[in-house]
Short mmCIF file of C-alpha atoms in Angstrom, two decimals:
data_model
loop_
_atom_site.label_atom_id
_atom_site.label_comp_id
_atom_site.label_asym_id
_atom_site.label_seq_id
_atom_site.Cartn_x
_atom_site.Cartn_y
_atom_site.Cartn_z
CA UNK A 585 130.36 70.20 31.20
CA UNK A 586 130.16 74.00 31.68
CA UNK A 587 132.89 74.77 29.07
CA UNK A 588 131.80 71.69 27.10
CA UNK A 589 128.74 73.44 26.95
CA UNK A 590 130.52 76.86 26.62
CA UNK A 591 132.30 75.73 23.54
CA UNK A 592 129.28 74.26 21.68
CA UNK A 593 127.64 77.24 22.08
CA UNK A 594 130.44 78.90 20.08
CA UNK A 595 130.68 75.74 18.21
CA UNK A 596 126.97 76.53 16.64
CA UNK A 597 127.05 80.15 16.27
CA UNK A 598 129.99 80.46 14.04
CA UNK A 599 128.61 77.50 11.98
CA UNK A 600 125.36 79.56 11.82
CA UNK A 601 127.17 82.66 10.85
CA UNK A 602 129.62 81.14 8.04
CA UNK A 603 127.48 79.43 6.76
CA UNK A 604 125.11 82.52 6.03
CA UNK A 605 127.83 84.49 4.78
CA UNK A 606 128.72 81.58 2.33
CA UNK A 607 125.62 82.05 1.08
CA UNK A 608 125.83 86.00 1.44
CA UNK A 609 129.71 85.37 -0.76
CA UNK A 610 128.50 82.77 -2.83
CA UNK A 611 126.21 84.98 -4.55
CA UNK A 612 129.09 87.02 -6.24
CA UNK A 613 130.83 83.93 -6.67
CA UNK A 614 132.72 85.90 -9.75
CA UNK A 615 134.19 88.87 -8.14
CA UNK A 616 136.20 86.69 -6.29
CA UNK A 617 136.76 84.26 -9.15
CA UNK A 618 138.77 87.31 -10.07
CA UNK A 619 141.60 85.54 -8.32
CA UNK A 620 141.89 83.17 -11.13
CA UNK A 621 143.01 85.84 -13.17
CA UNK A 622 144.73 87.76 -10.91
CA UNK A 623 146.95 85.97 -8.72
CA UNK A 624 149.38 83.62 -11.78
CA UNK A 625 149.85 86.93 -13.96
CA UNK A 626 151.37 87.85 -10.50
CA UNK A 627 152.92 85.53 -9.73
CA UNK A 628 153.97 85.65 -13.56
CA UNK A 629 155.10 89.48 -13.24
CA UNK A 630 157.22 88.41 -10.17
CA UNK A 631 158.75 85.34 -12.02
CA UNK A 632 160.20 87.48 -14.49
CA UNK A 633 161.69 89.86 -11.69
CA UNK A 634 163.37 87.39 -9.77
CA UNK A 635 164.55 85.45 -12.64
CA UNK A 636 165.93 88.95 -14.31
CA UNK A 637 167.77 89.14 -10.61
CA UNK A 638 169.31 86.13 -10.38
CA UNK A 639 171.05 85.61 -13.20
CA UNK A 640 174.45 85.18 -12.71
CA UNK A 641 173.17 84.35 -9.17
CA UNK A 642 173.01 80.81 -7.27
CA UNK A 643 171.80 82.74 -3.91
CA UNK A 644 170.88 85.61 -2.74
CA UNK A 645 170.21 86.23 1.42
CA UNK A 646 170.13 82.66 1.71
CA UNK A 647 166.83 82.03 -0.98
CA UNK A 648 167.18 80.25 -4.03
CA UNK A 649 165.90 80.87 -7.20
CA UNK A 650 163.36 77.74 -6.74
CA UNK A 651 162.83 78.80 -3.39
CA UNK A 652 162.01 82.97 -3.72
CA UNK A 653 159.46 81.70 -6.43
CA UNK A 654 158.11 78.79 -4.12
CA UNK A 655 158.16 82.00 -1.59
CA UNK A 656 155.82 83.95 -4.08
CA UNK A 657 153.74 80.97 -4.62
CA UNK A 658 153.61 80.55 -1.02
CA UNK A 659 151.93 83.94 0.07
CA UNK A 660 149.80 84.01 -3.15
CA UNK A 661 147.58 80.85 -1.26
CA UNK A 662 148.19 81.79 1.95
CA UNK A 663 146.51 85.21 1.15
CA UNK A 664 143.35 83.02 -0.24
CA UNK A 665 143.77 81.92 2.94
CA UNK A 666 143.49 84.04 5.55
CA UNK A 667 142.38 87.60 3.88
CA UNK A 668 140.07 89.60 5.97
CA UNK A 669 138.17 92.23 5.72
CA UNK A 670 136.88 93.07 9.37
CA UNK A 671 138.51 96.24 9.49
CA UNK A 672 136.52 97.30 6.83
CA UNK A 673 133.80 95.63 8.12
CA UNK A 674 133.61 97.52 11.66
CA UNK A 675 134.97 101.09 10.16
CA UNK A 676 131.18 100.58 7.96
CA UNK A 677 129.34 99.77 11.25
CA UNK A 678 130.04 102.76 13.03
CA UNK A 679 130.30 105.20 10.77
CA UNK A 680 126.56 104.63 9.05
CA UNK A 681 125.78 104.01 13.11
CA UNK A 682 124.45 100.35 12.37
CA UNK A 683 126.90 99.05 14.81
CA UNK A 684 124.13 99.49 17.26
CA UNK A 685 122.30 97.04 16.37
CA UNK A 686 125.16 94.08 17.07
CA UNK A 687 125.35 95.72 20.51
CA UNK A 688 122.56 94.69 21.51
CA UNK A 689 122.59 91.01 20.68
CA UNK A 690 123.74 88.14 22.96
CA UNK A 691 126.75 87.55 21.46
CA UNK A 692 130.07 89.11 21.14
CA UNK A 693 130.90 91.34 18.07
CA UNK A 694 134.35 90.08 17.49
CA UNK A 695 132.58 86.01 17.54
CA UNK A 696 130.08 87.50 15.34
CA UNK A 697 132.82 88.90 13.09
CA UNK A 698 135.57 86.39 12.98
CA UNK A 699 132.46 84.09 11.97
CA UNK A 700 132.12 86.10 9.35
CA UNK A 701 135.24 85.63 8.46
CA UNK A 702 135.30 81.22 8.09
CA UNK A 703 132.73 81.79 5.61
CA UNK A 704 133.77 84.24 3.70
CA UNK A 705 137.05 82.64 4.04
CA UNK A 706 135.50 78.34 3.03
CA UNK A 707 134.35 80.11 -0.39
CA UNK A 708 137.30 81.19 -1.01
CA UNK A 709 139.51 77.72 -0.75
CA UNK A 710 137.30 75.89 -3.23
CA UNK A 711 137.00 79.65 -5.78
CA UNK A 712 140.84 80.43 -5.01
CA UNK A 713 142.93 78.16 -2.90
CA UNK A 714 142.53 75.24 -4.53
CA UNK A 715 142.29 76.73 -8.26
CA UNK A 716 145.38 78.47 -8.11
CA UNK A 717 147.17 75.60 -6.36
CA UNK A 718 146.35 73.98 -9.06
CA UNK A 719 147.69 76.12 -11.77
CA UNK A 720 150.95 76.78 -9.42
CA UNK A 721 151.34 73.21 -9.24
CA UNK A 722 150.24 72.07 -12.83
CA UNK A 723 151.38 74.97 -14.89
CA UNK A 724 154.10 76.80 -12.98
CA UNK A 725 155.42 73.35 -11.74
CA UNK A 726 155.92 74.92 -7.95
CA UNK A 727 155.47 72.44 -5.66
CA UNK A 728 153.85 73.41 -2.97
CA UNK A 729 154.33 70.74 -0.47
CA UNK A 730 155.24 71.95 3.16
CA UNK A 731 158.22 70.06 4.91
CA UNK A 732 155.72 69.65 8.42
CA UNK A 733 152.28 69.91 7.44
CA UNK A 734 151.08 69.14 10.87
CA UNK A 735 153.03 72.55 11.99
CA UNK A 736 151.91 74.41 8.77
CA UNK A 737 148.63 74.10 9.30
CA UNK A 738 149.06 75.03 12.93
CA UNK A 739 150.81 78.47 12.08
CA UNK A 740 148.52 78.85 9.30
CA UNK A 741 145.25 79.04 12.01
CA UNK A 742 146.81 81.17 13.75
CA UNK A 743 147.97 83.53 11.01
CA UNK A 744 144.33 83.02 10.04
CA UNK A 745 143.40 83.96 13.65
CA UNK A 746 146.48 86.60 14.46
CA UNK A 747 145.63 88.33 11.05
CA UNK A 748 141.80 88.83 11.65
CA UNK A 749 142.36 90.16 15.09
CA UNK A 750 144.69 93.00 13.73
CA UNK A 751 142.36 93.97 11.28
CA UNK A 752 139.73 94.23 13.60
CA UNK A 753 141.89 96.24 15.93
CA UNK A 754 142.55 98.02 12.84
CA UNK A 755 138.13 98.65 12.67
CA UNK A 756 138.19 100.01 16.14
CA UNK A 757 139.69 103.13 15.07
CA UNK A 758 136.08 104.09 14.16
CA UNK A 759 135.36 104.49 17.01
CA UNK A 760 137.58 107.14 17.49
CA UNK A 761 137.89 108.70 13.87
CA UNK A 762 134.70 107.74 12.76
CA UNK A 763 135.91 107.49 8.35
CA UNK A 764 139.50 105.30 8.97
CA UNK A 765 140.34 104.61 5.04
CA UNK A 766 143.38 106.45 5.37
CA UNK A 767 144.00 104.38 9.19
CA UNK A 768 143.09 100.92 6.94
CA UNK A 769 145.20 101.48 4.11
CA UNK A 770 148.02 102.49 6.69
CA UNK A 771 148.62 99.87 7.85
CA UNK A 772 146.56 97.51 5.07
CA UNK A 773 150.95 98.78 3.67
CA UNK A 774 152.21 98.14 6.56
CA UNK A 775 151.14 94.84 7.51
CA UNK A 776 151.95 93.22 3.89
CA UNK A 777 155.50 95.04 3.66
CA UNK A 778 156.34 93.97 7.42
CA UNK A 779 154.01 90.65 6.83
CA UNK A 780 157.14 90.29 3.67
CA UNK A 781 154.02 90.03 1.23
CA UNK A 782 156.14 91.85 -1.54
CA UNK A 783 159.35 90.49 -0.33
CA UNK A 784 161.39 88.68 2.10
CA UNK A 785 162.00 90.05 5.26
CA UNK A 786 165.41 88.70 4.60
CA UNK A 787 166.13 90.59 2.01
CA UNK A 788 165.92 94.63 4.78
CA UNK A 789 168.99 95.64 6.06
CA UNK A 790 170.07 93.51 9.57
CA UNK A 791 168.83 96.53 11.45
CA UNK A 792 164.93 96.49 10.32
CA UNK A 793 164.42 92.85 10.20
CA UNK A 794 165.74 92.55 14.01
CA UNK A 795 162.86 95.80 14.50
CA UNK A 796 160.46 92.89 12.67
CA UNK A 797 161.17 90.77 14.89
CA UNK A 798 159.06 92.44 17.69
CA UNK A 799 156.15 92.60 15.27
CA UNK A 800 153.02 90.76 14.97
CA UNK A 801 152.74 91.54 10.51
CA UNK A 802 156.20 89.08 10.27
CA UNK A 803 153.60 85.81 11.51
CA UNK A 804 151.25 86.15 8.84
CA UNK A 805 153.13 85.46 5.45
CA UNK A 806 156.78 84.85 7.13
CA UNK A 807 157.03 82.88 9.44
CA UNK A 808 154.08 80.40 7.88
CA UNK A 809 156.55 80.26 4.77
CA UNK A 810 159.63 79.81 7.06
CA UNK A 811 157.23 76.99 9.21
CA UNK A 812 156.68 75.64 5.27
CA UNK A 813 160.12 74.91 4.17
CA UNK A 814 160.60 73.39 7.68
CA UNK A 815 163.42 76.22 9.62
CA UNK A 816 163.08 79.32 10.78
CA UNK A 817 165.90 82.58 10.29
CA UNK A 818 164.97 86.20 10.35
CA UNK A 819 167.79 88.97 12.23
CA UNK A 820 170.42 86.40 11.75
CA UNK A 821 168.31 84.55 14.40
CA UNK A 822 167.53 80.93 14.13
CA UNK A 823 164.60 78.95 16.21
CA UNK A 824 163.01 75.65 16.31
CA UNK A 825 159.74 75.73 13.88
CA UNK A 826 157.75 74.41 17.38
CA UNK A 827 159.68 77.30 19.02
CA UNK A 828 158.44 79.83 16.40
CA UNK A 829 155.18 78.30 16.23
CA UNK A 830 154.94 78.91 20.07
CA UNK A 831 156.06 82.73 19.56
CA UNK A 832 153.02 82.64 16.39
CA UNK A 833 150.91 81.62 19.93
CA UNK A 834 152.36 83.82 22.08
CA UNK A 835 151.68 86.71 19.31
CA UNK A 836 147.88 85.44 18.84
CA UNK A 837 147.95 86.12 22.60
CA UNK A 838 148.87 89.45 22.68
CA UNK A 839 146.78 90.60 19.35
CA UNK A 840 143.97 89.02 21.38
CA UNK A 841 144.32 91.35 24.63
CA UNK A 842 145.48 94.53 22.81
CA UNK A 843 142.05 94.28 21.50
CA UNK A 844 140.35 93.69 23.89
CA UNK A 845 141.48 96.62 25.74
CA UNK A 846 141.18 98.97 22.78
CA UNK A 847 137.80 97.66 22.79
CA UNK A 848 136.92 98.77 26.18
CA UNK A 849 137.91 101.85 25.61
CA UNK A 850 136.73 102.32 22.29
CA UNK A 851 132.60 101.12 22.73
CA UNK A 852 132.17 104.55 25.22
CA UNK A 853 133.47 106.50 22.36
CA UNK A 854 130.13 104.68 20.47
CA UNK A 855 127.03 106.80 20.15
CA UNK A 856 125.00 105.05 17.54
CA UNK A 857 124.15 108.28 15.70
CA UNK A 858 126.56 107.45 12.72
CA UNK A 859 127.91 110.44 10.37
CA UNK B 412 123.03 123.03 -27.68
CA UNK B 413 126.59 122.72 -28.68
CA UNK B 414 128.43 123.52 -24.94
CA UNK B 415 132.23 125.75 -25.37
CA UNK B 416 134.82 124.74 -23.72
CA UNK B 417 135.07 127.20 -21.69
CA UNK B 418 131.53 125.32 -19.97
CA UNK B 419 133.45 121.37 -19.66
CA UNK B 420 136.45 123.56 -17.78
CA UNK B 421 134.04 125.70 -15.08
CA UNK B 422 131.75 122.41 -14.60
CA UNK B 423 135.43 120.56 -14.23
CA UNK B 424 136.58 123.19 -11.52
CA UNK B 425 133.51 123.07 -9.85
CA UNK B 426 132.96 119.75 -9.09
CA UNK B 427 137.30 120.19 -8.03
CA UNK B 428 135.98 122.49 -5.62
CA UNK B 429 133.15 120.48 -4.60
CA UNK B 430 135.87 117.61 -4.30
CA UNK B 431 137.98 119.30 -2.14
CA UNK B 432 134.79 120.77 0.00
CA UNK B 433 133.79 117.30 0.94
CA UNK B 434 137.29 115.66 1.37
CA UNK B 435 137.76 118.11 4.24
CA UNK B 436 134.44 117.53 6.63
CA UNK B 437 137.07 113.98 7.07
CA UNK B 438 140.63 116.13 7.43
CA UNK B 439 142.42 113.63 9.46
CA UNK B 440 140.97 110.76 7.36
CA UNK B 441 142.38 113.12 3.81
CA UNK B 442 145.79 113.84 5.10
CA UNK B 443 146.22 110.44 6.68
CA UNK B 444 144.44 109.22 3.08
CA UNK B 445 146.98 110.78 0.73
CA UNK B 446 150.02 109.97 2.85
CA UNK B 447 149.17 106.73 2.03
CA UNK B 448 147.82 106.53 -1.08
CA UNK B 449 152.01 108.36 -1.93
CA UNK B 450 153.85 105.52 0.03
CA UNK B 451 152.13 103.12 -1.45
CA UNK B 452 153.19 104.25 -4.48
CA UNK B 453 156.96 103.64 -3.21
CA UNK B 454 157.12 100.03 -2.29
CA UNK B 455 157.93 98.80 -5.77
CA UNK B 456 160.61 101.60 -6.06
CA UNK B 457 161.93 99.48 -2.31
CA UNK B 458 161.11 96.72 -3.62
CA UNK B 459 163.98 97.93 -6.42
CA UNK B 460 165.86 99.30 -3.93
CA UNK B 461 166.02 96.33 -1.92
CA UNK B 462 167.32 94.32 -4.91
CA UNK B 463 170.14 96.79 -6.07
CA UNK B 464 171.61 96.77 -2.32
CA UNK B 465 171.80 92.90 -2.44
CA UNK B 466 174.38 92.81 -5.61
CA UNK B 467 171.64 92.05 -8.09
CA UNK B 468 170.19 94.10 -11.05
CA UNK B 469 168.31 94.32 -13.42
CA UNK B 470 170.55 93.20 -16.61
CA UNK B 471 171.02 96.35 -18.65
CA UNK B 472 170.05 98.64 -16.62
CA UNK B 473 171.73 100.91 -13.36
CA UNK B 474 169.48 101.07 -10.14
CA UNK B 475 168.54 105.17 -11.31
CA UNK B 476 167.66 103.86 -14.36
CA UNK B 477 165.19 101.38 -13.40
CA UNK B 478 163.98 103.76 -10.81
CA UNK B 479 163.47 106.07 -13.18
CA UNK B 480 160.97 103.63 -14.84
CA UNK B 481 159.00 103.50 -11.72
CA UNK B 482 159.06 107.50 -11.52
CA UNK B 483 157.52 107.40 -14.41
CA UNK B 484 154.78 105.46 -14.21
CA UNK B 485 154.13 107.37 -10.94
CA UNK B 486 154.27 110.80 -12.45
CA UNK B 487 151.99 109.20 -14.83
CA UNK B 488 149.01 107.65 -12.67
CA UNK B 489 149.38 110.80 -10.02
CA UNK B 490 147.47 112.54 -13.12
CA UNK B 491 145.89 109.99 -14.19
CA UNK B 492 144.41 109.59 -10.97
CA UNK B 493 143.53 111.82 -9.44
CA UNK B 494 141.27 113.49 -12.64
CA UNK B 495 140.19 110.90 -14.61
CA UNK B 496 141.06 107.30 -13.11
CA UNK B 497 138.53 108.61 -10.68
CA UNK B 498 135.79 107.22 -12.92
CA UNK B 499 136.47 103.52 -12.38
CA UNK B 500 135.03 103.84 -8.35
CA UNK B 501 132.36 106.73 -9.21
CA UNK B 502 130.68 104.71 -11.51
CA UNK B 503 130.79 101.69 -9.95
CA UNK B 504 129.30 103.05 -6.83
CA UNK B 505 126.61 104.68 -8.67
CA UNK B 506 125.53 101.22 -10.81
CA UNK B 507 125.43 99.48 -7.59
CA UNK B 508 123.11 102.48 -5.65
CA UNK B 509 121.34 102.05 -9.20
CA UNK B 510 121.95 106.03 -8.24
CA UNK B 511 124.09 106.88 -12.24
CA UNK B 512 120.07 108.16 -13.17
CA UNK B 513 121.22 111.17 -11.69
CA UNK B 514 124.19 111.80 -13.94
CA UNK B 515 121.63 110.62 -17.54
CA UNK B 516 119.51 113.40 -16.40
CA UNK B 517 122.18 116.46 -16.88
CA UNK B 518 122.49 118.23 -19.89
CA UNK B 519 126.41 117.27 -20.77
CA UNK B 520 128.06 114.92 -22.11
CA UNK B 521 127.78 111.57 -20.07
CA UNK B 522 131.79 110.41 -20.46
CA UNK B 523 132.31 113.37 -19.25
CA UNK B 524 130.03 114.41 -16.07
CA UNK B 525 131.42 110.58 -14.85
CA UNK B 526 134.91 111.94 -14.47
CA UNK B 527 133.85 115.41 -13.74
CA UNK B 528 132.05 114.37 -10.37
CA UNK B 529 135.13 111.22 -10.11
CA UNK B 530 137.48 114.46 -9.07
CA UNK B 531 140.08 112.18 -6.41
CA UNK B 532 141.47 113.92 -4.27
CA UNK B 533 143.21 111.90 -2.48
CA UNK B 534 145.10 111.06 -5.18
CA UNK B 535 146.80 114.38 -5.13
CA UNK B 536 149.54 113.17 -2.58
CA UNK B 537 150.49 110.55 -5.43
CA UNK B 538 150.72 113.46 -7.83
CA UNK B 539 153.18 115.45 -5.65
CA UNK B 540 155.13 112.12 -5.22
CA UNK B 541 155.39 111.48 -8.68
CA UNK B 542 156.39 114.55 -9.43
CA UNK B 543 159.11 114.75 -6.27
CA UNK B 544 160.38 111.38 -7.24
CA UNK B 545 161.00 112.13 -11.24
CA UNK B 546 162.60 115.34 -10.51
CA UNK B 547 164.48 113.97 -7.58
CA UNK B 548 165.53 110.82 -10.71
CA UNK B 549 166.24 113.01 -13.50
CA UNK B 550 168.70 115.24 -11.81
CA UNK B 551 170.60 111.57 -11.65
CA UNK B 552 171.09 112.10 -15.75
CA UNK B 553 172.15 115.55 -17.13
CA UNK B 554 173.20 114.90 -20.25
CA UNK B 555 169.46 113.98 -21.51
CA UNK B 556 169.14 115.83 -24.53
CA UNK B 557 166.12 118.60 -26.20
CA UNK B 558 165.85 115.35 -28.73
CA UNK B 559 164.89 113.34 -25.47
CA UNK B 560 163.18 115.47 -23.66
CA UNK B 561 160.66 115.87 -27.38
CA UNK B 562 160.52 111.82 -28.14
CA UNK B 563 159.53 111.14 -24.02
CA UNK B 564 157.17 114.60 -24.28
CA UNK B 565 155.39 112.35 -26.93
CA UNK B 566 155.34 108.70 -25.50
CA UNK B 567 153.73 110.71 -21.58
CA UNK B 568 151.36 111.89 -23.59
CA UNK B 569 151.43 108.14 -25.29
CA UNK B 570 151.35 106.51 -21.26
CA UNK B 571 148.73 109.10 -20.45
CA UNK B 572 146.12 107.60 -23.08
CA UNK B 573 147.15 103.49 -21.94
CA UNK B 574 145.55 104.84 -18.47
CA UNK B 575 142.21 106.50 -19.97
CA UNK B 576 141.76 103.82 -22.34
CA UNK B 577 142.32 101.53 -19.46
CA UNK B 578 139.73 103.37 -17.07
CA UNK B 579 137.07 103.34 -19.83
CA UNK B 580 137.53 99.29 -20.00
CA UNK B 581 137.07 98.87 -16.45
CA UNK B 582 134.91 101.40 -15.57
CA UNK B 583 132.82 100.73 -18.70
CA UNK B 584 133.20 96.47 -17.46
CA UNK B 585 131.07 97.82 -14.31
CA UNK B 586 127.83 98.15 -16.08
CA UNK B 587 127.40 94.84 -16.01
CA UNK B 588 129.96 93.43 -13.25
CA UNK B 589 127.43 95.68 -11.01
CA UNK B 590 129.95 96.26 -7.97
CA UNK B 591 133.04 94.40 -8.03
CA UNK B 592 135.31 96.48 -6.65
CA UNK B 593 137.99 93.57 -7.76
CA UNK B 594 138.43 95.86 -11.06
CA UNK B 595 141.77 97.43 -9.42
CA UNK B 596 143.09 94.43 -8.26
CA UNK B 597 142.65 93.90 -12.67
CA UNK B 598 144.73 97.29 -12.73
CA UNK B 599 147.34 96.77 -10.27
CA UNK B 600 148.28 92.92 -11.13
CA UNK B 601 148.54 94.48 -15.02
CA UNK B 602 150.02 97.58 -15.19
CA UNK B 603 152.66 95.69 -12.16
CA UNK B 604 154.70 94.91 -15.63
CA UNK B 605 154.99 98.38 -16.81
CA UNK B 606 156.71 99.04 -14.32
CA UNK B 607 160.34 97.13 -14.37
CA UNK B 608 162.93 97.18 -17.72
CA UNK B 609 160.90 95.73 -20.75
CA UNK B 610 163.74 93.79 -21.48
CA UNK B 611 163.69 91.03 -18.57
CA UNK B 612 160.78 89.56 -19.81
CA UNK B 613 160.45 86.78 -22.50
CA UNK B 614 159.58 87.68 -26.05
CA UNK B 615 155.98 86.72 -26.50
CA UNK B 616 155.51 88.74 -23.38
CA UNK B 617 157.23 91.39 -24.82
CA UNK B 618 155.56 91.83 -27.65
CA UNK B 619 152.17 91.03 -25.25
CA UNK B 620 152.86 94.55 -23.35
CA UNK B 621 153.46 96.58 -26.48
CA UNK B 622 151.66 95.50 -29.28
CA UNK B 623 148.68 94.37 -27.35
CA UNK B 624 147.86 95.03 -23.90
CA UNK B 625 150.16 98.25 -23.81
CA UNK B 626 151.38 98.41 -20.56
CA UNK B 627 155.27 98.66 -21.45
CA UNK B 628 154.38 103.05 -22.49
CA UNK B 629 152.82 102.98 -19.21
CA UNK B 630 156.56 103.97 -17.87
CA UNK B 631 158.70 101.40 -19.85
CA UNK B 632 159.62 102.80 -23.19
CA UNK B 633 159.19 106.84 -21.61
CA UNK B 634 161.77 106.48 -19.64
CA UNK B 635 164.18 103.69 -22.48
CA UNK B 636 163.57 107.45 -25.01
CA UNK B 637 164.01 108.85 -22.24
CA UNK B 638 167.84 107.29 -21.77
CA UNK B 639 168.67 106.94 -25.15
CA UNK B 640 167.89 102.78 -25.01
CA UNK B 641 167.24 101.60 -27.96
CA UNK B 642 163.09 100.70 -27.32
CA UNK B 643 161.75 97.62 -29.28
CA UNK B 644 158.34 98.52 -30.44
CA UNK B 645 157.46 101.20 -30.10
CA UNK B 646 156.17 102.31 -32.92
CA UNK B 647 153.04 98.82 -33.30
CA UNK B 648 152.92 99.82 -29.21
CA UNK B 649 151.62 103.45 -30.49
CA UNK B 650 149.56 102.41 -33.20
CA UNK B 651 148.10 100.03 -30.69
CA UNK B 652 147.40 102.88 -27.81
CA UNK B 653 145.74 104.55 -30.54
CA UNK B 654 143.27 101.69 -31.44
CA UNK B 655 142.98 100.88 -27.85
CA UNK B 656 141.87 104.57 -26.75
CA UNK B 657 139.13 104.85 -29.31
CA UNK B 658 138.05 101.14 -28.55
CA UNK B 659 137.78 102.13 -25.24
CA UNK B 660 135.47 105.09 -26.01
CA UNK B 661 133.06 102.55 -28.51
CA UNK B 662 133.09 99.95 -25.44
CA UNK B 663 132.03 103.19 -23.03
CA UNK B 664 129.13 103.75 -23.90
CA UNK B 665 128.78 100.11 -25.99
CA UNK B 666 128.05 99.31 -22.00
CA UNK B 667 126.52 102.63 -20.93
CA UNK B 668 123.68 101.30 -23.61
CA UNK B 669 123.46 97.67 -21.06
CA UNK B 670 123.04 100.44 -17.92
CA UNK B 671 120.08 99.03 -16.38
CA UNK B 672 118.77 101.49 -13.46
CA UNK B 673 118.09 98.17 -11.17
CA UNK B 674 121.72 98.48 -8.76
CA UNK B 675 123.23 95.26 -6.95
#
């Protein structure tokens, strides 16, 4: 009973904060709609690059031309679903000292930030995800229908949460450094590179793939893509889809633990003064 | 009163000094940002490297030739971003806060002040990286003659003028599209076309990127000229770059008239 009551409180909190965030960002919907332009154009560039690269080749690093297009199409729309700015928000609150108003509240800031992400991405779902999905489907002929829909949705939820906790950890560096644009940018590039946003991870040399295997980043884009096509392979390691989802869940647990540890050390550094 | 060119240089140098002093307050972040800004630029060359090391290629282009395009792009960006492209971020912030008025009160050209107060010290890393990358790649092509270098020099100036035109269009738009931080995304998406050999695109796209939005001039055409390849649509691209620059200046001033001081 206690747990049910607690779960209801958490659910209501997420709903309330998400709704306010949704309303707030809906005022800037034209900014979000930029994705309708940038997503397809980015995809078009990828189409030409890979069309040239595949001339005379059927398969490169385990990908056919059609699979590589699906990969980039999927990477684009996954990004719309899991996109996150927890790092930026947190560093801004710490830097300006406004974070003090959050630690006075009877609510974990992590839950608050997560709820904000929910609201922001609900807006992104129908302003970015659906239109670009339809564009890919009807204009580019990219049929983004998962091989195993249930596991794909589970994988996406886990990817969504891993992305949030990684970004939140990055944002907490502001407790020490105050201004962390450089650190944020560094993690953004690392995250996108190691997650396979720019190029599938199987294009990297095998030694680097082995390193990627143990990092949390592959679980953001590469794993959801593999779950989407129904087979997982990295660094010569093949795993069944339920097993890779289990690893993804473990990785979520690990990044949550890291977030908790950084929080406990970081919050002691917070002075509330701002800079 | 007409100002001498030296007074403009003086103001610009003072702004450069101020930008550096301001950034030195957060030295740790500055050094990390500079290195990261540079590393980010190497993502596309790294993709090219991975493509070629997997046994594939861009038809008609060796790996070093493809990397030369990206080195030229980084070199041009390394000049544009620290010295004038910061105008986009500057206008974004000033308009959103409603504090652009402060610049309007000052006795200099408003466009000049918007550029001078926007020097992006972090992007100096791009410049150093661009020079280093360009020198590293160009040494792989020892037989480039003076005529090719001269043609390249002219096209490189056009490349910078295209960067400047983009800066004018993007920052001008921000006078009415207040606070839209996704301007870079639009810029990065478009310029991605310019980072690969022009020949990989279909004929209509090649025409589009040379005679409508001349992103091919950013690096692909200068690289073709430098390598002695036959560049296509070179003359129309050059004319369009000039038209784009004039249109950009007119556009920027036209949008300036719509500035309301209200913030956003």
